[in-house]
CSV table of C-alpha atoms in Angstrom, one decimal:
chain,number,residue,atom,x,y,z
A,1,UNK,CA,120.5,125.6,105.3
A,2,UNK,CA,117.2,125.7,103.9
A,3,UNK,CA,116.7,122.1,103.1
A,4,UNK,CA,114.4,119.7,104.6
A,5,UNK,CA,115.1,119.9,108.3
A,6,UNK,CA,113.7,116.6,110.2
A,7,UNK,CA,114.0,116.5,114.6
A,8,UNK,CA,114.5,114.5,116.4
A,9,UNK,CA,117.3,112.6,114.4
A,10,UNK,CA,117.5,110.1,116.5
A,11,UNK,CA,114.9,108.8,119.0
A,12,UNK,CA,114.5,105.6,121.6
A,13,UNK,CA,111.1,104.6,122.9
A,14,UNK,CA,110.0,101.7,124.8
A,15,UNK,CA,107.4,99.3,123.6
A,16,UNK,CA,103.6,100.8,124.2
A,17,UNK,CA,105.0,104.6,123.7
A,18,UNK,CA,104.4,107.2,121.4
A,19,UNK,CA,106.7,108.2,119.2
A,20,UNK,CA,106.4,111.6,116.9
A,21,UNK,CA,108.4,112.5,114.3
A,22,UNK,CA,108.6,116.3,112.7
A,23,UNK,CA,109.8,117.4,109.4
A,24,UNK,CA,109.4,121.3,108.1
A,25,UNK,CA,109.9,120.9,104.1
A,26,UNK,CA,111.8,123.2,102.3
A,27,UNK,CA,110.7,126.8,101.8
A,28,UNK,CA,108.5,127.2,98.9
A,29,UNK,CA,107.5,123.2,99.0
A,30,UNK,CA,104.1,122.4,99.8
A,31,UNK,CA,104.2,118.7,99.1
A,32,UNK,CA,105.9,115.9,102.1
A,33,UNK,CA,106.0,112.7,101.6
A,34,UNK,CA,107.0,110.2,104.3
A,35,UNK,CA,108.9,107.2,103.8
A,36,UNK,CA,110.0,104.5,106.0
A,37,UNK,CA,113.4,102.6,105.4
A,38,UNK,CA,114.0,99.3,107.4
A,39,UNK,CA,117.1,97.7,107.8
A,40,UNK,CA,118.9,96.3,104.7
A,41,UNK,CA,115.8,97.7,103.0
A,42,UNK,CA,114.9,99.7,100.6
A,43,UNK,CA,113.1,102.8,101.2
A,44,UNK,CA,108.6,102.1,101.4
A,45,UNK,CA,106.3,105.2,100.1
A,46,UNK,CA,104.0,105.7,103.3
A,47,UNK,CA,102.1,108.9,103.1
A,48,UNK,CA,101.8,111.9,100.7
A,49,UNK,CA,100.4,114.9,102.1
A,50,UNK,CA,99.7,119.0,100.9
A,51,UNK,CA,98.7,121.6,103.7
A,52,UNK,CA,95.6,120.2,105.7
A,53,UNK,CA,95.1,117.0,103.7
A,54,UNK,CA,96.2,113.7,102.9
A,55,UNK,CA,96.3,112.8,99.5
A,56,UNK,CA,97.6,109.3,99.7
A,57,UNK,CA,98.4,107.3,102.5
A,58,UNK,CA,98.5,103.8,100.9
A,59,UNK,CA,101.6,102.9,102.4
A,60,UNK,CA,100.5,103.6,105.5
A,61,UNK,CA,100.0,100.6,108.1
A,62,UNK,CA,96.4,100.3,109.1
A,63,UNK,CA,96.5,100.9,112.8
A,64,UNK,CA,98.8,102.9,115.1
A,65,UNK,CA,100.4,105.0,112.0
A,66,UNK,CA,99.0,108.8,111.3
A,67,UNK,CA,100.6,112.3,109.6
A,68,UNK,CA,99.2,115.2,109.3
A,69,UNK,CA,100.5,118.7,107.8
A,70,UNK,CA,98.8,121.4,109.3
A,71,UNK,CA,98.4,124.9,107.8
A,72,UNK,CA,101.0,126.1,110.3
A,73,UNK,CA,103.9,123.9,111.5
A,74,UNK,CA,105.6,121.1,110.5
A,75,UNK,CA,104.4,118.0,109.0
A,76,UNK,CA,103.9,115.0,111.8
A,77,UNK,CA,104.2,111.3,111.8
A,78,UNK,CA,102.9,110.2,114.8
A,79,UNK,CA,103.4,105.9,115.7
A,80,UNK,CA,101.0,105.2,118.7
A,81,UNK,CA,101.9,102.3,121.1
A,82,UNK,CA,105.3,101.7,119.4
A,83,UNK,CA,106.9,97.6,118.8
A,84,UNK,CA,110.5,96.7,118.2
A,85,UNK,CA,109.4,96.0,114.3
A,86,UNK,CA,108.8,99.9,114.0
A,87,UNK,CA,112.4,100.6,114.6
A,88,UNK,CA,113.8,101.9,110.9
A,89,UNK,CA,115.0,105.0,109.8
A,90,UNK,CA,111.8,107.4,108.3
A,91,UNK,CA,112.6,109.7,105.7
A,92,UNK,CA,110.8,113.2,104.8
A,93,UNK,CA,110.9,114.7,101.7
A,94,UNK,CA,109.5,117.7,100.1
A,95,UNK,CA,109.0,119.1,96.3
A,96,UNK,CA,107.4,122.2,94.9
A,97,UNK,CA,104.1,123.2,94.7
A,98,UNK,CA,103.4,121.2,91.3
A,99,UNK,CA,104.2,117.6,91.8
A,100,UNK,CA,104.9,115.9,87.9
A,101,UNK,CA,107.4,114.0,86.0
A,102,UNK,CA,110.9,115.3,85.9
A,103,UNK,CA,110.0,117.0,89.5
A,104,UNK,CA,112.1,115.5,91.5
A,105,UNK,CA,111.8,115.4,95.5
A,106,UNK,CA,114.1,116.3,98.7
A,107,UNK,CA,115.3,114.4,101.5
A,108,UNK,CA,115.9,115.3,104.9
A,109,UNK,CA,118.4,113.5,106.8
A,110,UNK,CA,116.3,110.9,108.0
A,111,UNK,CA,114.8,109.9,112.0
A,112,UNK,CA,115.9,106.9,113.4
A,113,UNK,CA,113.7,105.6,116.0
A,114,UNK,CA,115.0,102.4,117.9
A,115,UNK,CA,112.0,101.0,120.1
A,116,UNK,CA,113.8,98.9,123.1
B,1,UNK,CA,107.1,90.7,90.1
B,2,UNK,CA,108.8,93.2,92.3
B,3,UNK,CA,107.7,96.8,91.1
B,4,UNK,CA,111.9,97.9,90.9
B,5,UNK,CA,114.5,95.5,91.3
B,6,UNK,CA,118.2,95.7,91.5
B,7,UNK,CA,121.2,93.2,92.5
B,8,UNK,CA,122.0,93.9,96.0
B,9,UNK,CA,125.4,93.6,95.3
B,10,UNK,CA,127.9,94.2,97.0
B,11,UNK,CA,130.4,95.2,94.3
B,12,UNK,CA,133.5,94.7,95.0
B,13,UNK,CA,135.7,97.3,92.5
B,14,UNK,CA,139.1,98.4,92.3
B,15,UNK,CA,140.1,102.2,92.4
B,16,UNK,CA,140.3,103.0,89.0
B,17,UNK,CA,137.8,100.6,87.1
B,18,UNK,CA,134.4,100.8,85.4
B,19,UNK,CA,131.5,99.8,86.8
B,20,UNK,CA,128.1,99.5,85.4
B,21,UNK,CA,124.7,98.6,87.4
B,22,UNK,CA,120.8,97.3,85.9
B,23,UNK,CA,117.5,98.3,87.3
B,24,UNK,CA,114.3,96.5,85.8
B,25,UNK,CA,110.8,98.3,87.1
B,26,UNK,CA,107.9,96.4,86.2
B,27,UNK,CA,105.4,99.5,85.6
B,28,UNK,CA,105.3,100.3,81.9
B,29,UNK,CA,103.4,102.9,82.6
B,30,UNK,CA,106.4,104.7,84.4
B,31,UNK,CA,107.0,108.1,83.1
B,32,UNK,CA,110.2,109.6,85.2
B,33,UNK,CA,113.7,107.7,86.4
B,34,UNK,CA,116.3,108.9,88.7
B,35,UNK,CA,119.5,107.0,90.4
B,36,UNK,CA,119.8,108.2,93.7
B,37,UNK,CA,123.0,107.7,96.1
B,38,UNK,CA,122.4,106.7,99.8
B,39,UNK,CA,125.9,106.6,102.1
B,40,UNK,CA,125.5,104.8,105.4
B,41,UNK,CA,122.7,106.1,107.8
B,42,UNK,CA,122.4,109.1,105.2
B,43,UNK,CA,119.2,110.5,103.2
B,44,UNK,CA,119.3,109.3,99.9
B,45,UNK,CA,120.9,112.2,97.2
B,46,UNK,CA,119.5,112.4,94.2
B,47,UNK,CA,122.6,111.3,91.8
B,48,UNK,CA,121.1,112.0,87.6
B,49,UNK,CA,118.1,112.1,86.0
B,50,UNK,CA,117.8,109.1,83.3
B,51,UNK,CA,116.2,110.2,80.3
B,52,UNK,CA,115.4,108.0,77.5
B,53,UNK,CA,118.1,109.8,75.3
B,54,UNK,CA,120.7,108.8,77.5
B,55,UNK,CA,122.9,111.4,79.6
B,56,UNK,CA,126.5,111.8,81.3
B,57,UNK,CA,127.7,114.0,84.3
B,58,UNK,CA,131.2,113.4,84.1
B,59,UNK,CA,132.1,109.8,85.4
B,60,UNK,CA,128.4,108.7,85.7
B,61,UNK,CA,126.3,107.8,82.5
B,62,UNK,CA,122.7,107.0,83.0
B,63,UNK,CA,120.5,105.0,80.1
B,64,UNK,CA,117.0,103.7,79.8
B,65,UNK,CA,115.8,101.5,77.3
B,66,UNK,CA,111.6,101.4,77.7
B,67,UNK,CA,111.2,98.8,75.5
B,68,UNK,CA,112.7,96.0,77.8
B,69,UNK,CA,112.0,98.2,81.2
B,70,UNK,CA,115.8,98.8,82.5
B,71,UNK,CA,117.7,101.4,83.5
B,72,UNK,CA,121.1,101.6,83.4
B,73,UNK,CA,124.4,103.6,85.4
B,74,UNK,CA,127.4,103.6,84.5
B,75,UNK,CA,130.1,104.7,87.0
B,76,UNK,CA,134.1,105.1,84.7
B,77,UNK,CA,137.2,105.9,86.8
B,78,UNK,CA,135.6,104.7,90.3
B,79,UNK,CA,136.8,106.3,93.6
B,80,UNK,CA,137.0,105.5,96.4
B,81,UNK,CA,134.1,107.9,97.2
B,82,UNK,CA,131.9,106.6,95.2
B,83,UNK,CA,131.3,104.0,97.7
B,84,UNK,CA,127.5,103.8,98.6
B,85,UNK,CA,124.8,102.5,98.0
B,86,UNK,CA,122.7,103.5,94.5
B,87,UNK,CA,119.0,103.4,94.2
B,88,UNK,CA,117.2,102.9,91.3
B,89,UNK,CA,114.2,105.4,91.6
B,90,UNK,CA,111.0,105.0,89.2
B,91,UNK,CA,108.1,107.3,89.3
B,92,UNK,CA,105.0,106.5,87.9
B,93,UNK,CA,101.6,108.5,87.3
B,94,UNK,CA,99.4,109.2,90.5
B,95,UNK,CA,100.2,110.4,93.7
B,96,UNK,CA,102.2,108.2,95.2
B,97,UNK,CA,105.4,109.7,94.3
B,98,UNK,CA,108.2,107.8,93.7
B,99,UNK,CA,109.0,103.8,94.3
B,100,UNK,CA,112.5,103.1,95.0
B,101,UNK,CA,114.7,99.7,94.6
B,102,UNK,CA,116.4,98.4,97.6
B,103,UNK,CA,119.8,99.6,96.3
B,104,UNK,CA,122.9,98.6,95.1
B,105,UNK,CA,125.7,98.4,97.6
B,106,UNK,CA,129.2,99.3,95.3
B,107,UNK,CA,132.5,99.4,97.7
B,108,UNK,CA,135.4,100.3,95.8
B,109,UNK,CA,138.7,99.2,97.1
B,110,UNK,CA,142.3,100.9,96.6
């Protein structure tokens, strides 16, 4: 399956620890986008991102919150010192290398952190 | 003004019957629409394209009307599968890439 793999799927962390979150896009796709989904929500835009830069992170919280895609390796979302409002399922998704109307974009199967 | 907005639902339809959902987006600057399907704890699927022509893929037919900012799917013979939830998708110019509704929730019954 060459689609847009996300690990862990599921992942518990206590309140004050890190949690990281990978997703590899799918081959040929040099665009991820994060988004965040929290319960009985709909899904929130966080960060957009091409090989070794960010090109928007409006949606991203202020503090805590940072991605990065390097030039090798998956993309990361990495939440420092995680609270129980930070549990939600986080999204990844991919599209090709030009990003325009009509292209549409990938999912992965989601990461579901819980913070206990 | 919420930037996409959709009735939460749920819909409630018997096996069989027509079913028909509205998405208003507030950006009339908007320039691509897509209805995507999300099943419980699942990645949203992207369901059709909605062009301003109007399109069908078989039991689903998707139209948008840009004048009064809605977008429209229709679901005819519903199945039991189709039960999800369907998001109303809107993307706009800039690199923020798409900005989705909270979703529909449609349960159809047998």
């Amino acid at each position: 399956n060459a689609g847009v793999m996300q690990n862990p799927r599921h992942l518990v962390r206590r309140r004050g620890q890190e949690a990281r979150l990978r997703c590899s896009p799918m081959k040929g796709h040099s665009h991820v986008y994060w988004y965040r989904q929290l319960p009985e929500e709909g899904l929130k835009f966080m960060v957009y991102l091409q090989k070794e830069n960010i090109i928007d992170e409006s949606g991203m919280p202020k503090e805590r919150f940072s991605a990065e895609f390097p030039k090798e390796g998956p993309s990361i979302l990495r939440i420092q010192q995680v609270v129980r409002g930070d549990s939600a399922a986080y999204f990844c998704a991919s599209s090709p290398l030009t990003r325009g109307p009509g292209n549409t974009i990938y999912f992965g199967e989601g990461s579901w952190l819980t913070v206990v | 003004r919420k930037e996409v907005e959709q009735d939460p639902g749920p819909f409630n339809v018997p096996e069989g019957a027509t079913v028909a959902f509205n998405c208003t987006y507030s950006n009339s600057a908007s320039q691509s629409f897509f209805w995507y399907r999300q099943d419980c704890r699942k990645e949203p699927k992207l369901l059709m394209s909605v062009y301003s022509s109007g399109n069908e893929d078989g039991r689903f037919t998707a139209q948008l009307n840009r004048a009064s900012q809605y977008i429209s799917l229709l679901i005819r013979d519903s199945k039991l599968s189709d039960s999800a939830t369907y998001l109303c998708v809107v993307s706009g110019g800039g690199a923020d890439g798409l900005t989705f509704g909270k979703g529909t929730h449609l349960i159809i019954q047998p």
